[in-house]
mmCIF file of C-alpha atoms in Angstrom:
data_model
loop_
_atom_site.group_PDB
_atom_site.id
_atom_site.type_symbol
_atom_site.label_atom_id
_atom_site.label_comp_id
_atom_site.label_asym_id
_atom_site.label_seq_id
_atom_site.Cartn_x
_atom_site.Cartn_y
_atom_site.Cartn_z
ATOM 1 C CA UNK A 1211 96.265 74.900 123.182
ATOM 2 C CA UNK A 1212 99.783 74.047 121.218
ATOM 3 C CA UNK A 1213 102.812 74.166 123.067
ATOM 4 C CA UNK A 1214 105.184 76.979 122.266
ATOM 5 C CA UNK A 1215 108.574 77.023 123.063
ATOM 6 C CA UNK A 1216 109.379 80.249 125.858
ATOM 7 C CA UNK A 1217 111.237 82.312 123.629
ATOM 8 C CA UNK A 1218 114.684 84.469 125.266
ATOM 9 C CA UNK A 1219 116.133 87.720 124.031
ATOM 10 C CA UNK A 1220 119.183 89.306 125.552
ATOM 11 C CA UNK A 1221 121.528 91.924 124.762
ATOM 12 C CA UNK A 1222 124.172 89.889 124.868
ATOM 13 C CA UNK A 1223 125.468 87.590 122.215
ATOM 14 C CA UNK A 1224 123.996 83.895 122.149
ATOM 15 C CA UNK A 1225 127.068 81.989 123.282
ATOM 16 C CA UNK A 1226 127.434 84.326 126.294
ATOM 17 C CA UNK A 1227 123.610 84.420 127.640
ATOM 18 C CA UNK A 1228 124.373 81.076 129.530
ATOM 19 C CA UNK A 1229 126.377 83.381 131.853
ATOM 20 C CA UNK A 1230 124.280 85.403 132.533
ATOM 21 C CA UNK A 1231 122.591 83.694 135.269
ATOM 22 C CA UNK A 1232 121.098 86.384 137.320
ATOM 23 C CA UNK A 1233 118.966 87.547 133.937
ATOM 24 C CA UNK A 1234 120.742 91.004 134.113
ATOM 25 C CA UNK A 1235 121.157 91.343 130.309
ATOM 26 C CA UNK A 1236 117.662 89.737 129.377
ATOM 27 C CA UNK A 1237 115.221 92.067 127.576
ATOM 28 C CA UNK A 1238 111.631 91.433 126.009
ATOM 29 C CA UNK A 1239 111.350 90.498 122.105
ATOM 30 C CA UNK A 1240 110.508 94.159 121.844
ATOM 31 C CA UNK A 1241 114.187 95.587 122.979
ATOM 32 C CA UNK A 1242 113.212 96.211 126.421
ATOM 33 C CA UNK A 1243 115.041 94.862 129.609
ATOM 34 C CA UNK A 1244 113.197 92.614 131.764
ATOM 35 C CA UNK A 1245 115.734 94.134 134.627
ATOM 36 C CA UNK A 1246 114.088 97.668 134.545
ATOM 37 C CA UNK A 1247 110.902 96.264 133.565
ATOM 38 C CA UNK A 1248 110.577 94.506 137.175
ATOM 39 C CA UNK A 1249 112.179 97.353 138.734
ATOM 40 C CA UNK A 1250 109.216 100.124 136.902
ATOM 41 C CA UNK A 1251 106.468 96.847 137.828
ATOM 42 C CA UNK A 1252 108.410 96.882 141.602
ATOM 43 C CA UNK A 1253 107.975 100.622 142.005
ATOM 44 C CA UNK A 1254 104.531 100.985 141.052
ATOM 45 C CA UNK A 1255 103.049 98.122 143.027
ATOM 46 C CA UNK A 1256 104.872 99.535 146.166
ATOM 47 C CA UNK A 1257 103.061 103.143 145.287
ATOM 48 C CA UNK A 1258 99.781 101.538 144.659
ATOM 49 C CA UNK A 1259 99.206 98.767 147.151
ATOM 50 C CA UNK A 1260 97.658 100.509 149.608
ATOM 51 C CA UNK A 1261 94.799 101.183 146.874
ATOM 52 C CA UNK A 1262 93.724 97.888 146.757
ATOM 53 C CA UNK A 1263 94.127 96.829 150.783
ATOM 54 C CA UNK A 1264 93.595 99.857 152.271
ATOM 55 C CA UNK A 1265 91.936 102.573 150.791
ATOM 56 C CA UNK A 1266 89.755 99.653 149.019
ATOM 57 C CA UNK A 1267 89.072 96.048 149.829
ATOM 58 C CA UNK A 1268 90.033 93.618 147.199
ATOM 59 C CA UNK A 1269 88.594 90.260 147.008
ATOM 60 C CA UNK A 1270 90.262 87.376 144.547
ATOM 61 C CA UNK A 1271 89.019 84.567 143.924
ATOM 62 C CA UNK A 1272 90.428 81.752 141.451
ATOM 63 C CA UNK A 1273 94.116 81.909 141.284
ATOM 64 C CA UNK A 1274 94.004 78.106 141.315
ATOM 65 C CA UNK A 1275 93.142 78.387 137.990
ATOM 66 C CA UNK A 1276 96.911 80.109 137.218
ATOM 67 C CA UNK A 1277 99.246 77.715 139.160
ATOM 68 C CA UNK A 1278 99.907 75.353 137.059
ATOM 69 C CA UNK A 1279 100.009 77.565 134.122
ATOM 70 C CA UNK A 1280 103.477 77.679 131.735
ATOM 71 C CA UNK A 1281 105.162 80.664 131.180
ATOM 72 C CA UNK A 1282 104.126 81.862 128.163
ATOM 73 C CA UNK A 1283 100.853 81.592 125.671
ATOM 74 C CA UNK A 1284 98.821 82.007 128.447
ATOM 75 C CA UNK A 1285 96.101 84.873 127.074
ATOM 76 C CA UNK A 1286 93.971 86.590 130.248
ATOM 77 C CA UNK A 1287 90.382 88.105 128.481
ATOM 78 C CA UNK A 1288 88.839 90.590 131.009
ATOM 79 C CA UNK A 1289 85.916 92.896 131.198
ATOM 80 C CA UNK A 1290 87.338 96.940 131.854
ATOM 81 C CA UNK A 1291 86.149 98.989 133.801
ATOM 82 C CA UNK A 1292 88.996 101.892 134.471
ATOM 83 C CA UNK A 1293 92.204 102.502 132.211
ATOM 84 C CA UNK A 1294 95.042 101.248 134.803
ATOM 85 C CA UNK A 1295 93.430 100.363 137.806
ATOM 86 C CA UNK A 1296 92.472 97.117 136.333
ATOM 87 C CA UNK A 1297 95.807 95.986 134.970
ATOM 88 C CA UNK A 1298 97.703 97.198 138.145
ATOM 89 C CA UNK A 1299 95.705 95.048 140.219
ATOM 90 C CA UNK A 1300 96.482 91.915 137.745
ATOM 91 C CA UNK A 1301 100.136 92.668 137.867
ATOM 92 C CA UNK A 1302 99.841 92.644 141.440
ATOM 93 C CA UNK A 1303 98.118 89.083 141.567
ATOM 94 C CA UNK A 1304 100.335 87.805 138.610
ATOM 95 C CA UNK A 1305 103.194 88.321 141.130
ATOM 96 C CA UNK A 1306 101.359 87.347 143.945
ATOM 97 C CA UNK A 1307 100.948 84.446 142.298
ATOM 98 C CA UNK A 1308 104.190 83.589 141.207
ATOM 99 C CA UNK A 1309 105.947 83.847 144.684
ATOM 100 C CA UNK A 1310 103.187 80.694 145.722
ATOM 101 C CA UNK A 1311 100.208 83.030 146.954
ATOM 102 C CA UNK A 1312 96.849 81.999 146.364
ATOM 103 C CA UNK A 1313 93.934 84.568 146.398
ATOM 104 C CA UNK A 1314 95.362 86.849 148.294
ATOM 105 C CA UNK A 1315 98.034 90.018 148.001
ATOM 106 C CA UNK A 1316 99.084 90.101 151.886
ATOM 107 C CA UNK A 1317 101.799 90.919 152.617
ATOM 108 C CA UNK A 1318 103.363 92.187 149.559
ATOM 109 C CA UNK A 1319 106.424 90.532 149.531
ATOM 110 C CA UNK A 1320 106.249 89.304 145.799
ATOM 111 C CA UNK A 1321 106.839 93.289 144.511
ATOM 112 C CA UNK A 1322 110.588 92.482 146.124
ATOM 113 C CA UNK A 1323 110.779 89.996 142.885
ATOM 114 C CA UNK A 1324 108.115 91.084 140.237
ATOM 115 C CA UNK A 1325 107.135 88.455 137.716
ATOM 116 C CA UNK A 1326 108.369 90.523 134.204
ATOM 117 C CA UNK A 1327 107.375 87.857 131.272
ATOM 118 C CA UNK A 1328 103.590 89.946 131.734
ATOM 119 C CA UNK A 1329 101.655 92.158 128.916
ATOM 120 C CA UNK A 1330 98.787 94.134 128.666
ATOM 121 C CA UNK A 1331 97.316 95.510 125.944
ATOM 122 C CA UNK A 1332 96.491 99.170 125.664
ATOM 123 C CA UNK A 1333 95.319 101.737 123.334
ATOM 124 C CA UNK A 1334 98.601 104.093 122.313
ATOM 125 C CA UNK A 1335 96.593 107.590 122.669
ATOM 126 C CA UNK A 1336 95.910 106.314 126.236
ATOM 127 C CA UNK A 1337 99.322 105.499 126.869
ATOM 128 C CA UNK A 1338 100.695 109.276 125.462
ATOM 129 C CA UNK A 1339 98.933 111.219 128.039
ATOM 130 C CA UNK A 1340 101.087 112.591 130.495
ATOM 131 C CA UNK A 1341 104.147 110.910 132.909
ATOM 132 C CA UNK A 1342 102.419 108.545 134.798
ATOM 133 C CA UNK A 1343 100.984 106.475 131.765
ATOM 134 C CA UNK A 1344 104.330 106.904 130.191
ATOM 135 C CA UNK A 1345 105.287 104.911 133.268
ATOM 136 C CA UNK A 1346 102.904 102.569 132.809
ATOM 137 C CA UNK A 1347 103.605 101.695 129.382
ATOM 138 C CA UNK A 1348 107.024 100.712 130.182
ATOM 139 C CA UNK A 1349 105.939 98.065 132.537
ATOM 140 C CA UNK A 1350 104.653 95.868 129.745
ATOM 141 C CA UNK A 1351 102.172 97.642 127.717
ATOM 142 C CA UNK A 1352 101.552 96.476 124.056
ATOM 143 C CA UNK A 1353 100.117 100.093 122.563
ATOM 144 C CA UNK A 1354 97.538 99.398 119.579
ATOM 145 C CA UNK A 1355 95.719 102.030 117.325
ATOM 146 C CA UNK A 1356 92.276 101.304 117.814
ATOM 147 C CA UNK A 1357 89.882 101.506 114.361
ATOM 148 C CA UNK A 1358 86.828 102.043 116.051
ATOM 149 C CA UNK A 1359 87.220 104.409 118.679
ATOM 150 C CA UNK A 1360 89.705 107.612 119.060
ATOM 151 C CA UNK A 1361 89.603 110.248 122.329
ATOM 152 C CA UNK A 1362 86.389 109.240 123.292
ATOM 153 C CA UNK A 1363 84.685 109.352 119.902
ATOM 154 C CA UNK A 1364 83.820 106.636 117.456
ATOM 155 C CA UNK A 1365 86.046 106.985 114.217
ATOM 156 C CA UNK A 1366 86.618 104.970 111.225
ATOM 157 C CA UNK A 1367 90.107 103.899 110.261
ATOM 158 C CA UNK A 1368 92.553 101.295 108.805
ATOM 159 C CA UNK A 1369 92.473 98.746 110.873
ATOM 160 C CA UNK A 1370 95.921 98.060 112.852
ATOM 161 C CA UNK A 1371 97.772 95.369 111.207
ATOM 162 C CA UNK A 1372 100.592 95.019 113.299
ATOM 163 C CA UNK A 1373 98.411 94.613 116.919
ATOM 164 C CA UNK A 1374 98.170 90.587 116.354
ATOM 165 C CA UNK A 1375 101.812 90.108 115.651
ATOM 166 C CA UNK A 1376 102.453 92.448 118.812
ATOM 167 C CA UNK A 1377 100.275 90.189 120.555
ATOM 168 C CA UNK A 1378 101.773 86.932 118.699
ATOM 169 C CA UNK A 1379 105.118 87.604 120.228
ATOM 170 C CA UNK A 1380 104.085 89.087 123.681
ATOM 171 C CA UNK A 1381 102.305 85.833 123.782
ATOM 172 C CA UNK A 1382 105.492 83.779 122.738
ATOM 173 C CA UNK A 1383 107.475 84.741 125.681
ATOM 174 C CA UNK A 1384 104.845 85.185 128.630
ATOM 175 C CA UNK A 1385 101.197 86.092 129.488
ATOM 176 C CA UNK A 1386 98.495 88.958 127.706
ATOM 177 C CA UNK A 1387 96.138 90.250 129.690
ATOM 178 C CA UNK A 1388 93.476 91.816 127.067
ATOM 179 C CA UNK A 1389 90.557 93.624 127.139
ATOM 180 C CA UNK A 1390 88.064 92.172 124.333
ATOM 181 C CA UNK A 1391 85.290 95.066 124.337
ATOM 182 C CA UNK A 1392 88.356 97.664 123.668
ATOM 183 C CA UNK A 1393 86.230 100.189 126.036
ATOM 184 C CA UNK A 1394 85.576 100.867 129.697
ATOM 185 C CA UNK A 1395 81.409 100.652 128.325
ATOM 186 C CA UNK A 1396 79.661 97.976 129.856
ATOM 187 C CA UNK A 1397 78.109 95.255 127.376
ATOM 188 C CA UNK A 1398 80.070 96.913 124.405
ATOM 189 C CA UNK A 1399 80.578 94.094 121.827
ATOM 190 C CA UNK A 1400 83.689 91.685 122.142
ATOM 191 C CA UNK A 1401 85.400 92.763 118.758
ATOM 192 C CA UNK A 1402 86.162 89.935 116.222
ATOM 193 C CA UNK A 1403 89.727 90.455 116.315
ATOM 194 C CA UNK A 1404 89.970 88.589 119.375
ATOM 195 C CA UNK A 1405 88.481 85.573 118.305
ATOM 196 C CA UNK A 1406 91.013 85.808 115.224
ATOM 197 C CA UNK A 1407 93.390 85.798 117.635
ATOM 198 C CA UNK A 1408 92.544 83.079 119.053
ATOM 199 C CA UNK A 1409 91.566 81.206 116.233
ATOM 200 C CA UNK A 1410 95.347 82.140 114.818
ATOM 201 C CA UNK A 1411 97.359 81.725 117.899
ATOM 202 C CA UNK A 1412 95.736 78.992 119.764
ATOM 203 C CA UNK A 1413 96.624 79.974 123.351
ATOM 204 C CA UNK A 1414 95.297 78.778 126.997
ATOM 205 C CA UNK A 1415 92.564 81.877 127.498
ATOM 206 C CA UNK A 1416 91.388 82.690 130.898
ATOM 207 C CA UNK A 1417 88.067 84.706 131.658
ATOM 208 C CA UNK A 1418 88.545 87.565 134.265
ATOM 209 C CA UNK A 1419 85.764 89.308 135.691
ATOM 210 C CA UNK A 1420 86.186 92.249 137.956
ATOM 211 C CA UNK A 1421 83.987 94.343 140.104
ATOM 212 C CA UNK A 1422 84.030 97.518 142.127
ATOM 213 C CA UNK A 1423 87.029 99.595 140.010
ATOM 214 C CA UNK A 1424 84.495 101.930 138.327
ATOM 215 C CA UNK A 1425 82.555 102.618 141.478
ATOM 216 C CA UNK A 1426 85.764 102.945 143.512
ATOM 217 C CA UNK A 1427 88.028 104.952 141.145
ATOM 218 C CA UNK A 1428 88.091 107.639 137.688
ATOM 219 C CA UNK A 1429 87.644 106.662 134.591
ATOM 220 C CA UNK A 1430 91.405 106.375 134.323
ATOM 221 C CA UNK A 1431 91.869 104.956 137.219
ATOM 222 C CA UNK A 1432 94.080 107.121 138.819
ATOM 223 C CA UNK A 1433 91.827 108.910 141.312
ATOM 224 C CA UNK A 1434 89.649 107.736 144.081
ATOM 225 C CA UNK A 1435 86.166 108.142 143.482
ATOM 226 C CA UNK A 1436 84.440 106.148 146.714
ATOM 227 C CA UNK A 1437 86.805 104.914 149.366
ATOM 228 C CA UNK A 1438 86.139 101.648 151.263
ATOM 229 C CA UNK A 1439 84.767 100.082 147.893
ATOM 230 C CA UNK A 1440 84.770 96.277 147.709
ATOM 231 C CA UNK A 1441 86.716 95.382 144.255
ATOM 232 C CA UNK A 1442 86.236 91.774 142.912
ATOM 233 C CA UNK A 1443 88.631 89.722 140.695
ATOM 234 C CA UNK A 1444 88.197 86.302 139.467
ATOM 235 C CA UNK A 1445 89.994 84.327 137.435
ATOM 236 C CA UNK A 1446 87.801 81.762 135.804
ATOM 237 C CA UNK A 1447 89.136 78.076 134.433
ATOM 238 C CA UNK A 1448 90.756 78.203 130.715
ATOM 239 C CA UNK A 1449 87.918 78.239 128.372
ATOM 240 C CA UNK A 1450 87.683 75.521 125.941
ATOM 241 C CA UNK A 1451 87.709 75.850 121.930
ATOM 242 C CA UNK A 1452 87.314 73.509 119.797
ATOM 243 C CA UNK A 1453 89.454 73.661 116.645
ATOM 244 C CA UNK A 1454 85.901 73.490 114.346
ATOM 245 C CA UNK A 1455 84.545 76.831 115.972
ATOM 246 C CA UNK A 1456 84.267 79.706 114.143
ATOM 247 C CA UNK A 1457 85.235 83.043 115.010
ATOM 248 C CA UNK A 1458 81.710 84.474 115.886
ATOM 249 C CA UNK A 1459 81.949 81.124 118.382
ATOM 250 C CA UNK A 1460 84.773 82.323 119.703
ATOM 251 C CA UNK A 1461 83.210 85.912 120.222
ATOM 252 C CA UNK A 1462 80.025 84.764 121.663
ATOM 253 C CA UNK A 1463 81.950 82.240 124.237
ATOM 254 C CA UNK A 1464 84.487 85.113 125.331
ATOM 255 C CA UNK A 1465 81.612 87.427 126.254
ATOM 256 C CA UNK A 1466 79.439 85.123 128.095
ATOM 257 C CA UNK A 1467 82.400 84.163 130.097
ATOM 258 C CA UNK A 1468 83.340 87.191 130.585
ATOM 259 C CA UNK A 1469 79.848 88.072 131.879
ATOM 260 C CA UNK A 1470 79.163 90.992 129.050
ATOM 261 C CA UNK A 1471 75.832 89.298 127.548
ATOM 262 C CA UNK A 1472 73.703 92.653 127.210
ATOM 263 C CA UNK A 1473 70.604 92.255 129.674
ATOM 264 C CA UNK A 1474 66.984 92.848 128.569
ATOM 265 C CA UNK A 1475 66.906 96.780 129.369
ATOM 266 C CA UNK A 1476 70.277 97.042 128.061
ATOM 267 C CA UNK A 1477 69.342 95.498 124.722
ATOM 268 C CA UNK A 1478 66.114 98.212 124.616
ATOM 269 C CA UNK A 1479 68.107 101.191 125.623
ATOM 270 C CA UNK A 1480 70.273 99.664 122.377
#
């Protein structure tokens, strides 16, 4: 991994951001400001909490793996199982994290000072549906036009060009958390764009697997679908890549630590 200088954006001009000290006038490199961003992250970690130690049982394990992290180029590569009950739960343990906890979200203290420099990656039809993914895009999401795959169907079309340098400058100022397989399907194929990311970018990439969100809520992630469901996070050591791997390396090393290598009856039912 190269080091890459945090960058800082504020509305103010550049000889005045020294003053402000409480970060009131920061923003994102996209325009947004980091002050509402914590407050939208704030509110919708207070509303969905109870979700995840509750209703559910959540069980982390790894976050020793994200201590020592810096602040930025720091890319998190996860298998997906719902549409927002994934990411919430990150954002949850991203702050959790930040505030000194260590694999655990009790008592949620950290929402009273969210961590904002955080990104996810989403598809843009997903995030156009409706107020509460509105919402949730404004927390952080990085909306992409996928080429493969459009309202549940498989299409064909251009591929998105601007999606890496979305990613390149999320990246630049905090941490990604992406999903490689660009689907909720289990064993889908990592697409190739994320190893050209990598490749390109060079950033510290931690494995996520999760458990439990598809048996425990919708497809979106919204609604409960079995209460009392054990749901499983864990955050894996960075993964290392050499500088001489190619991107199909890349690929096949993301989804075997990831945990997505097709099984046997998987592979016939292909």
């Amino acid at each position: 991994m190269k080091y890459v200088k945090p960058t800082k954006f504020s509305y103010l001009p550049n000889f005045l951001m020294p003053l402000d000290l409480l970060g009131l006038f920061e923003c994102d490199p996209f325009g947004n400001s980091l002050l509402f961003r914590r407050l939208i992250i704030g509110l919708v970690g207070w509303l969905t909490y109870a979700r995840y130690t509750v209703v559910n049982r959540i069980e982390i394990k790894g976050t020793e793996n994200l201590e020592n992290l810096p602040i930025n180029n720091v890319l998190f590569l996860s298998n997906h199982q719902t549409y927002f009950a994934d990411v919430i739960a990150f954002f949850h343990i991203f702050c959790a994290v930040k505030w000194g906890f260590q694999n655990t979200m009790v008592p949620p203290v950290y929402l009273l000072g969210p961590r904002a420099r955080q990104y996810y990656v989403a598809a843009s039809e997903t995030m156009k549906k409706g107020i509460v993914p509105r919402v949730f895009a404004a927390g952080g999401a990085l909306t992409i036009e996928r080429s493969w795959r459009a309202e549940g169907r498989e299409v064909q079309r251009s591929v998105d060009t601007s999606a890496n340098d979305k990613i390149a400058k999320a990246l630049a100022h905090g941490w990604v958390v992406s999903f490689p397989q660009g689907t909720t399907t289990p064993y889908a194929p990592v697409r190739k764009g994320t190893g050209h990311l990598i490749k390109n970018i060079d950033p510290i990439v931690i494995p996520v697997v999760i458990n439990g969100f598809r048996r425990a809520f919708d497809k979106k992630g919204l609604r409960f679908k079995k209460r009392n469901t054990l749901l499983t996070v864990q955050f894996k050591a960075p993964l290392q890549i050499g500088p001489d791997e190619t991107v199909d390396d890349i690929v096949a090393k993301v989804r075997h630590a990831i945990e997505q290598d097709a099984p046997e009856w998987a592979q016939e039912q292909g």
